[in-house]
PDB file of N, CA, C and O in Angstrom:
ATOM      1  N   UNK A  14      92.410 102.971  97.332  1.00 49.00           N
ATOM      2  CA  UNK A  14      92.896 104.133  96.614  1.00 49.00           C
ATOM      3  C   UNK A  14      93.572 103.639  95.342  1.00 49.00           C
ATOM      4  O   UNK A  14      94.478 102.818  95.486  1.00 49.00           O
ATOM      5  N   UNK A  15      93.259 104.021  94.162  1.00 62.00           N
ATOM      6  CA  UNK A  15      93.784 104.048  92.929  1.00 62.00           C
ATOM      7  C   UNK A  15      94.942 104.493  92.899  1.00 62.00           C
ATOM      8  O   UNK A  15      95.164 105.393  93.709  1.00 62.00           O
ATOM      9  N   UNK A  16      96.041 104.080  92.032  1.00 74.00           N
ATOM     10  CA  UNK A  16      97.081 104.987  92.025  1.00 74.00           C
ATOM     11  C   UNK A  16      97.621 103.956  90.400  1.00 74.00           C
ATOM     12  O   UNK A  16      97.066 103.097  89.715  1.00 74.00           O
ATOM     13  N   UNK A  17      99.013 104.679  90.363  1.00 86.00           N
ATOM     14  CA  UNK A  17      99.542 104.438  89.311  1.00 86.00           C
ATOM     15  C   UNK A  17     100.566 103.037  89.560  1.00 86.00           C
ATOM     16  O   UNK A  17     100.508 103.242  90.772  1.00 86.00           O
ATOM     17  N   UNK A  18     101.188 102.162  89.495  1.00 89.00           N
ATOM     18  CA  UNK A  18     101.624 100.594  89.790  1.00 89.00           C
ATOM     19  C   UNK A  18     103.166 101.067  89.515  1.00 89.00           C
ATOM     20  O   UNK A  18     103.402 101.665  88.465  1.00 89.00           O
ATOM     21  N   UNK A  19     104.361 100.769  90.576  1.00 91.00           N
ATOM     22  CA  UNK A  19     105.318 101.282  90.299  1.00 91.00           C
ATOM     23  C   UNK A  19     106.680  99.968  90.968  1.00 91.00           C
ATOM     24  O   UNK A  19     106.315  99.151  91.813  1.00 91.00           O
ATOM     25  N   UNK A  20     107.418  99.963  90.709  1.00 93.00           N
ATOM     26  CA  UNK A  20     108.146  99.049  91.072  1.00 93.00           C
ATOM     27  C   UNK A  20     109.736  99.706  92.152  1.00 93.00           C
ATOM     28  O   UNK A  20     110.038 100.836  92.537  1.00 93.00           O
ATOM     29  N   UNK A  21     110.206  98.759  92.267  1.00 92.00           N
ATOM     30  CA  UNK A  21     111.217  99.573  93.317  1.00 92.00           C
ATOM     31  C   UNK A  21     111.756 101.060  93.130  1.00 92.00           C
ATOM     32  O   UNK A  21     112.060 101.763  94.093  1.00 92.00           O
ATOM     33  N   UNK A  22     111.831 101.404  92.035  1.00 94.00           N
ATOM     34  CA  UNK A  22     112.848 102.664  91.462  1.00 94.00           C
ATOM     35  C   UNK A  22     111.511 103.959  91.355  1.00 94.00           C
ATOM     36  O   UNK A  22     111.883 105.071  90.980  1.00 94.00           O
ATOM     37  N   UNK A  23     110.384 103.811  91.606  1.00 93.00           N
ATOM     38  CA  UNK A  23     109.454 104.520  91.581  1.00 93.00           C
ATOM     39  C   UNK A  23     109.129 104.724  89.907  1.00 93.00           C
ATOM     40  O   UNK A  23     108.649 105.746  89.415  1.00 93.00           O
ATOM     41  N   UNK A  24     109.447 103.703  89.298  1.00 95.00           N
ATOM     42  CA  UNK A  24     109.043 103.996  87.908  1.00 95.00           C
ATOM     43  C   UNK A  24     107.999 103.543  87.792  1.00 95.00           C
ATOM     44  O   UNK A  24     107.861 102.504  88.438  1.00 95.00           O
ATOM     45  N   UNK A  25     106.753 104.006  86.975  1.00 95.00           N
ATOM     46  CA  UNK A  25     105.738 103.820  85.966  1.00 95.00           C
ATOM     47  C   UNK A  25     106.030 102.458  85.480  1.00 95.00           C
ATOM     48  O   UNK A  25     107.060 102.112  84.902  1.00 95.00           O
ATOM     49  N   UNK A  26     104.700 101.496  85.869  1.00 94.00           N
ATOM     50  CA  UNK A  26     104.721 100.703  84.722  1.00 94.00           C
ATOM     51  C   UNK A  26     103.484 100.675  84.061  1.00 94.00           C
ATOM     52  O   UNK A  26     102.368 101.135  84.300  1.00 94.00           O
ATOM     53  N   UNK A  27     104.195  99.737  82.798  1.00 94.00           N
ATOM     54  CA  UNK A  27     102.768  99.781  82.000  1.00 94.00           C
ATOM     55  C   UNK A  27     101.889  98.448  82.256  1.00 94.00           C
ATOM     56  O   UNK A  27     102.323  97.581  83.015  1.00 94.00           O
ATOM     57  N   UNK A  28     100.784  98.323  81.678  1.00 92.00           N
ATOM     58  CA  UNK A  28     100.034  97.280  81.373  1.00 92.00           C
ATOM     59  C   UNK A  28     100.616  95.312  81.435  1.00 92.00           C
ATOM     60  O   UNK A  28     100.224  94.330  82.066  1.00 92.00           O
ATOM     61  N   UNK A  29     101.537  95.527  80.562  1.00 95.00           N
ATOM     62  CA  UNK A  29     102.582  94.626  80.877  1.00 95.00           C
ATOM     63  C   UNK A  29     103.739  94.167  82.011  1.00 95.00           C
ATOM     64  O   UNK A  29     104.524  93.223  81.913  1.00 95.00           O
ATOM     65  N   UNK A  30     103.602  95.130  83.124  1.00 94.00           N
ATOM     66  CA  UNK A  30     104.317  94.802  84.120  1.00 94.00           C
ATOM     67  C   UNK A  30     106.070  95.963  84.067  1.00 94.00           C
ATOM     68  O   UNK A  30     106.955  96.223  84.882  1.00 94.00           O
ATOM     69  N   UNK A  31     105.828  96.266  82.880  1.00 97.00           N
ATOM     70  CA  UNK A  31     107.688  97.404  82.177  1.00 97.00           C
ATOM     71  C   UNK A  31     107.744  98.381  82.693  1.00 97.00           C
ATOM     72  O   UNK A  31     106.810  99.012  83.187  1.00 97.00           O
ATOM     73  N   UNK A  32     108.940  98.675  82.654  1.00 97.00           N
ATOM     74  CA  UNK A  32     108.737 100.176  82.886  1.00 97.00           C
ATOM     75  C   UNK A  32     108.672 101.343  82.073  1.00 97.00           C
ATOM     76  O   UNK A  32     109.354 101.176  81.062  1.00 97.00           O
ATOM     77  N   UNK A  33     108.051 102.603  82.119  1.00 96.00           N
ATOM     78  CA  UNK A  33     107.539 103.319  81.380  1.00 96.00           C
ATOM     79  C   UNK A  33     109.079 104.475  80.958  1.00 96.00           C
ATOM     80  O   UNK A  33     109.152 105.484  81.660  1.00 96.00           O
ATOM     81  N   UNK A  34     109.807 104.348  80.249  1.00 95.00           N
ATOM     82  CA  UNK A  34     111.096 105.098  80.315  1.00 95.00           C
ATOM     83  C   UNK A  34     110.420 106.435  80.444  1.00 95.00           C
ATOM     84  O   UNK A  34     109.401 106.935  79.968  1.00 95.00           O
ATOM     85  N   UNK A  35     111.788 106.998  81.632  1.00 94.00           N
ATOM     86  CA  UNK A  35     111.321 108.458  81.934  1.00 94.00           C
ATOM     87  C   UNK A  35     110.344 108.825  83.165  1.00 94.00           C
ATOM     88  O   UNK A  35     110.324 109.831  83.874  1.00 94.00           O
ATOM     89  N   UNK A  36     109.890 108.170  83.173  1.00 96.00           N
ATOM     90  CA  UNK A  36     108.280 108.146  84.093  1.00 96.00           C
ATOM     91  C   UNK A  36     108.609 107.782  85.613  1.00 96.00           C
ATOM     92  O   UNK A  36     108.815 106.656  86.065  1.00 96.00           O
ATOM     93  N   UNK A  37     108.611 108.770  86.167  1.00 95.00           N
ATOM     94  CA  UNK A  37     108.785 108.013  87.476  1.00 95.00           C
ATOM     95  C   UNK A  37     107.397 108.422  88.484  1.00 95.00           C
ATOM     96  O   UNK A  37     106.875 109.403  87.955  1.00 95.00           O
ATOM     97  N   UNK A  38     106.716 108.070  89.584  1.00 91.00           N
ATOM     98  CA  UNK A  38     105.850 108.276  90.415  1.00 91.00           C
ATOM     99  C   UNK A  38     106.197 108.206  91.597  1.00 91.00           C
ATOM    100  O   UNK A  38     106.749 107.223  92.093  1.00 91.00           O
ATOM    101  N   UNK A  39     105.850 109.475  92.313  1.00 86.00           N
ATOM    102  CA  UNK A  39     106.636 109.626  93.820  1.00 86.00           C
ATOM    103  C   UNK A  39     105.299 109.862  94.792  1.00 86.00           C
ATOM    104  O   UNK A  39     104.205 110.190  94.334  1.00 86.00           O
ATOM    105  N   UNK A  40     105.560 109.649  96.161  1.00 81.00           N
ATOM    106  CA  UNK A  40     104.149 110.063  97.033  1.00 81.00           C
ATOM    107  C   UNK A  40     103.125 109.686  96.783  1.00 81.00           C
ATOM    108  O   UNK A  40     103.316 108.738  96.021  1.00 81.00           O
ATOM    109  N   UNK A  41     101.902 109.838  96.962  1.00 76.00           N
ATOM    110  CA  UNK A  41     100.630 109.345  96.963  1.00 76.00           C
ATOM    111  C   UNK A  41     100.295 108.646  95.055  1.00 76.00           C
ATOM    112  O   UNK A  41      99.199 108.203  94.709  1.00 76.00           O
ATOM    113  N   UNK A  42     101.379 108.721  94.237  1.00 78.00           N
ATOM    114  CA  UNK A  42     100.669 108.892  92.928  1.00 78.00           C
ATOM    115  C   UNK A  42     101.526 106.997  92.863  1.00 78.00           C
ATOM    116  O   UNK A  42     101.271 106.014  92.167  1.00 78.00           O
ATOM    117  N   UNK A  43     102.327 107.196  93.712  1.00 77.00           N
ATOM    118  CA  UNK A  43     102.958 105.598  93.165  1.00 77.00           C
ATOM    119  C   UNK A  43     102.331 104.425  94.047  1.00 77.00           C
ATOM    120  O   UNK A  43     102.568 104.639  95.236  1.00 77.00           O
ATOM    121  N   UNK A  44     101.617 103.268  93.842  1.00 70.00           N
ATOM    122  CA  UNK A  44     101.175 102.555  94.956  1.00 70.00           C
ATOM    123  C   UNK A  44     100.604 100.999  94.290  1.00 70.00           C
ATOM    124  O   UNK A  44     101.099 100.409  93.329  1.00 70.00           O
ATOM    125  N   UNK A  45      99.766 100.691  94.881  1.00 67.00           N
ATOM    126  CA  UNK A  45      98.847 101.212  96.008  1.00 67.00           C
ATOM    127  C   UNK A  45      99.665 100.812  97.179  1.00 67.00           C
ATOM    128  O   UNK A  45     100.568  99.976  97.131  1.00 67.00           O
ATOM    129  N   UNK A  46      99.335 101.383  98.101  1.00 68.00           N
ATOM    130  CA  UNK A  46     100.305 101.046  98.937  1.00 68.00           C
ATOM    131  C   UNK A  46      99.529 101.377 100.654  1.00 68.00           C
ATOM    132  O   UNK A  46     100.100 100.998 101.677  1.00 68.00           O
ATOM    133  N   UNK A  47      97.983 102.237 100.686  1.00 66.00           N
ATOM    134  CA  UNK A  47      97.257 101.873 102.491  1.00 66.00           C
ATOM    135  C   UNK A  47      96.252 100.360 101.971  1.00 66.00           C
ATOM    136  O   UNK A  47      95.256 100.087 102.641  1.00 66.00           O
ATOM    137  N   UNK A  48      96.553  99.662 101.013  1.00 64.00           N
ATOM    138  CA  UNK A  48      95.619  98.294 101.237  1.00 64.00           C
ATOM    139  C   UNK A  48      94.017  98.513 101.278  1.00 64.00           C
ATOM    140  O   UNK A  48      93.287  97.612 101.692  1.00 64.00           O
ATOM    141  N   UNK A  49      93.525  99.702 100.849  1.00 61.00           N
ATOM    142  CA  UNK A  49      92.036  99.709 100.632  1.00 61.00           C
ATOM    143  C   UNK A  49      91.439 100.882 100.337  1.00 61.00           C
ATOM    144  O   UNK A  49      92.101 101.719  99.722  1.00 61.00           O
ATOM    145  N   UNK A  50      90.481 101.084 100.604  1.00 61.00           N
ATOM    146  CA  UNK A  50      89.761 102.348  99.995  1.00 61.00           C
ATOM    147  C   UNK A  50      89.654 103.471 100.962  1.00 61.00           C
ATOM    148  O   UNK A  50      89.160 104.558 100.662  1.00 61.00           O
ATOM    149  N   UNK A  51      90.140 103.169 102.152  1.00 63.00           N
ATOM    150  CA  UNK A  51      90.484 104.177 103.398  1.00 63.00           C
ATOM    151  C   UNK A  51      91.912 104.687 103.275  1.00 63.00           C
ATOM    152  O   UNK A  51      92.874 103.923 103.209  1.00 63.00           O
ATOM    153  N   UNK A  52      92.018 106.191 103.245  1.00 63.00           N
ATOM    154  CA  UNK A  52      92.889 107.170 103.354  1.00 63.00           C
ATOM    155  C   UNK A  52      93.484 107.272 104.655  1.00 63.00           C
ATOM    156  O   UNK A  52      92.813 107.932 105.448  1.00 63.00           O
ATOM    157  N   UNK A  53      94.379 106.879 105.019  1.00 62.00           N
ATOM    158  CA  UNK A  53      94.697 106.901 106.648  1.00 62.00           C
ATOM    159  C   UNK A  53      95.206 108.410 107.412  1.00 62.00           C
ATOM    160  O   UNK A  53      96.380 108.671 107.678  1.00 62.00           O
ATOM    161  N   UNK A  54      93.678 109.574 107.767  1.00 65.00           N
ATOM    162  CA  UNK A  54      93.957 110.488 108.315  1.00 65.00           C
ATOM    163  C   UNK A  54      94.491 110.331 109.282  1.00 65.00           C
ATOM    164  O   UNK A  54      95.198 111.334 109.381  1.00 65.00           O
ATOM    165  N   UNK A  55      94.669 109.674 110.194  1.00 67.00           N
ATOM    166  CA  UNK A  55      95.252 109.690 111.301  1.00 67.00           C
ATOM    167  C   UNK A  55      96.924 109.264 111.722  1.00 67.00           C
ATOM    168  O   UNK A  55      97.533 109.067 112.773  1.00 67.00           O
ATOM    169  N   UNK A  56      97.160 109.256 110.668  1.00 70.00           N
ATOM    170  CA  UNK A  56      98.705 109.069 110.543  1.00 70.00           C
ATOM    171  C   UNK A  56      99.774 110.175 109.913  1.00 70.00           C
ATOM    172  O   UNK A  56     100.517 110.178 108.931  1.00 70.00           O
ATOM    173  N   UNK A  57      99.445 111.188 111.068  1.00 72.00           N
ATOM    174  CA  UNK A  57     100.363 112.657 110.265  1.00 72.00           C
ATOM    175  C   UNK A  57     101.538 112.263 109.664  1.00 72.00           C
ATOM    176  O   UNK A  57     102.095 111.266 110.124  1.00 72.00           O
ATOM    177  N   UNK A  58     101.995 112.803 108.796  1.00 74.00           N
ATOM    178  CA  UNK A  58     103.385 112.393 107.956  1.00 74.00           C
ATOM    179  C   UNK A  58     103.853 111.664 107.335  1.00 74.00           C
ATOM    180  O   UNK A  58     105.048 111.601 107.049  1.00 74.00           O
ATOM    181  N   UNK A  59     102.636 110.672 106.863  1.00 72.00           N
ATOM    182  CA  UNK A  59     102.729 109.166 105.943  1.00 72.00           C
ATOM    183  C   UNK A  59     102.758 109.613 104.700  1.00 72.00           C
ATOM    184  O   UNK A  59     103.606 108.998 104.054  1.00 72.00           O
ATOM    185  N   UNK A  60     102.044 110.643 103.907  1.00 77.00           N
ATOM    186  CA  UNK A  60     102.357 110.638 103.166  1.00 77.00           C
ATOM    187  C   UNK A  60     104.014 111.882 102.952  1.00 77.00           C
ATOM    188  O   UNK A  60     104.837 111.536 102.104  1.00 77.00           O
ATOM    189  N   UNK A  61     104.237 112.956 103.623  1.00 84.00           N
ATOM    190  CA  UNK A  61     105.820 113.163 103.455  1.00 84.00           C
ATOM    191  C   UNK A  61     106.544 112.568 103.049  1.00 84.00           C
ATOM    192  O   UNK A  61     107.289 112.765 102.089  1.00 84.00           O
ATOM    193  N   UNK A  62     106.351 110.981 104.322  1.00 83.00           N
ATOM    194  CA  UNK A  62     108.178 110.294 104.339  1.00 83.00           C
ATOM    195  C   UNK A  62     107.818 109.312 102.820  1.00 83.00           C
ATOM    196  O   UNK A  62     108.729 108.613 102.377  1.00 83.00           O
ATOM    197  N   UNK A  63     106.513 109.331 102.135  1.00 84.00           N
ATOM    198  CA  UNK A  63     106.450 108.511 100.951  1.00 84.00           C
ATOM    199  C   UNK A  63     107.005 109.745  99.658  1.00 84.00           C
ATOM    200  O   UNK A  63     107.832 109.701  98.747  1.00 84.00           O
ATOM    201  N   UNK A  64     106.104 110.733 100.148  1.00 88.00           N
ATOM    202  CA  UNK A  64     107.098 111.892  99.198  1.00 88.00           C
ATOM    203  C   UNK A  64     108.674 112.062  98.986  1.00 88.00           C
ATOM    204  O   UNK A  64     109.136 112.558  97.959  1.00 88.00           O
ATOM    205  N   UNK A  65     109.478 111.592 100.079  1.00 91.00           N
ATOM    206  CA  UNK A  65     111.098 112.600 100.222  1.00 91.00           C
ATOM    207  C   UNK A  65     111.275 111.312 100.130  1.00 91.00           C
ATOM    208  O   UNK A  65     112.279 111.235  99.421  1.00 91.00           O
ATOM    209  N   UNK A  66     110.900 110.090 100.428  1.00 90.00           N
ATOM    210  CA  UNK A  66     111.691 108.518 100.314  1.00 90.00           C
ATOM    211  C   UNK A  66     111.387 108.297  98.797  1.00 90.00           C
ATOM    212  O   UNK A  66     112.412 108.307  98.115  1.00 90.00           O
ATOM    213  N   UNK A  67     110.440 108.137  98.232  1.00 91.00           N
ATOM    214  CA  UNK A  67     110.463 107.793  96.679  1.00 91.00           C
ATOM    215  C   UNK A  67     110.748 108.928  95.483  1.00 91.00           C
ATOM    216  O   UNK A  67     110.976 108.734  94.289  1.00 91.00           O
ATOM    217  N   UNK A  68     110.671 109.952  96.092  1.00 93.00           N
ATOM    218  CA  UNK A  68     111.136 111.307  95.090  1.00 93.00           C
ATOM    219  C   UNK A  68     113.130 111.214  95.388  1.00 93.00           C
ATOM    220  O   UNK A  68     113.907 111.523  94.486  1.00 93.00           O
ATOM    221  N   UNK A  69     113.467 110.885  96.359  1.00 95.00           N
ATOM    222  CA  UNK A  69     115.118 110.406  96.355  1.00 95.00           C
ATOM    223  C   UNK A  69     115.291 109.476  95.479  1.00 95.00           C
ATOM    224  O   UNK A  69     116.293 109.544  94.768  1.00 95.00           O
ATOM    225  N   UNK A  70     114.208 108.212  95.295  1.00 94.00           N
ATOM    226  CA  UNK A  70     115.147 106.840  95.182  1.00 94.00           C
ATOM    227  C   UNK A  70     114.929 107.066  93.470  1.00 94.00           C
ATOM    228  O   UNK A  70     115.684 106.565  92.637  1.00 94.00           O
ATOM    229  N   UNK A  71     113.659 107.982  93.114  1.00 95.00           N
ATOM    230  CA  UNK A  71     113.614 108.163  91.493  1.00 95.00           C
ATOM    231  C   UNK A  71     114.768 109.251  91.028  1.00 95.00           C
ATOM    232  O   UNK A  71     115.238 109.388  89.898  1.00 95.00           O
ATOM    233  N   UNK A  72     115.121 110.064  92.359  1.00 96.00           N
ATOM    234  CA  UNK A  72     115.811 111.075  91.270  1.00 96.00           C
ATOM    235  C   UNK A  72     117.349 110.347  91.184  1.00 96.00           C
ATOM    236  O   UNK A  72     118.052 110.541  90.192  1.00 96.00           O
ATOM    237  N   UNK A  73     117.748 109.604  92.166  1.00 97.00           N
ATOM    238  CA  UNK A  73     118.961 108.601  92.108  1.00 97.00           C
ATOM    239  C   UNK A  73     118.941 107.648  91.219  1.00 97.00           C
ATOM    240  O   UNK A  73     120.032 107.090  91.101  1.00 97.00           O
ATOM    241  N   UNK A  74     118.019 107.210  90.476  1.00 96.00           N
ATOM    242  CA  UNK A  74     117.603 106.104  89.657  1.00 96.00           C
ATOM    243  C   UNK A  74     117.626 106.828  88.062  1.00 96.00           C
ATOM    244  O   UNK A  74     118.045 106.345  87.010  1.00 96.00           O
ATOM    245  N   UNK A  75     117.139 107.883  88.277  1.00 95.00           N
ATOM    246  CA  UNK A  75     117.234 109.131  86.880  1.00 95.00           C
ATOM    247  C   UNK A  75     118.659 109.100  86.642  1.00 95.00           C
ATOM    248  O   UNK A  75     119.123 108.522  85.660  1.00 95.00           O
ATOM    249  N   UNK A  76     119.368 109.691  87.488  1.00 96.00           N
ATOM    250  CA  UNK A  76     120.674 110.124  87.356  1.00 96.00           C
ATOM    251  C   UNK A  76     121.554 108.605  87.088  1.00 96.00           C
ATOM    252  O   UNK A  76     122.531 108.611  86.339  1.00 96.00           O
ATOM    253  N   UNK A  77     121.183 107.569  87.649  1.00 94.00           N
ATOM    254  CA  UNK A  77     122.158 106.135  87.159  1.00 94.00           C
ATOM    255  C   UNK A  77     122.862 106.375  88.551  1.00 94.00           C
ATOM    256  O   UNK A  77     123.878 105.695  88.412  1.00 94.00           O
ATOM    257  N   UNK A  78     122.917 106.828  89.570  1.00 92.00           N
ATOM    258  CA  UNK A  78     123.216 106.572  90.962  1.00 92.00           C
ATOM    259  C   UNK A  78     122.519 105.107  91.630  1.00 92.00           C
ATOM    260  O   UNK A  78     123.004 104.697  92.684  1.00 92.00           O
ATOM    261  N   UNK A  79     121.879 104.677  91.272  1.00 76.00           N
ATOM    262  CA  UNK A  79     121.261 103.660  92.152  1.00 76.00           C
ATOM    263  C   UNK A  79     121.479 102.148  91.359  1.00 76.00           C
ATOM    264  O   UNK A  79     121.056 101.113  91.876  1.00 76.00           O
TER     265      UNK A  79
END
């Protein structure tokens, strides 16, 4: 699965490895993160706890909390 390359704070990076000011990626859009080209249906709620765990740690990271 493709996704966008993000580092601890769920920020965007660019090409260079930086981070993209402003930009953050939460849930399925920040990764890669199932290791291949298989979508893991069988794991109800994997993507949620990636939604409410990296949409916290960016909006704490926005605000200068983290």
């Amino acid at each position: 699965m493709g996704s966008v390359i993000t580092n601890e704070n769920a920020q965007a990076l660019d090409g260079s490895g930086e981070p993209i000011q402003g930009l953050y990626c939460a849930g399925n859009l920040g990764g890669p993160f199932y290791g291949g080209a298989d979508y893991p249906f069988h794991q109800t709620g994997l993507s949620l706890g990636r939604c409410y765990t990296f949409g916290m740690i960016a909006a704490k990271h926005a605000l200068g909390k983290l």
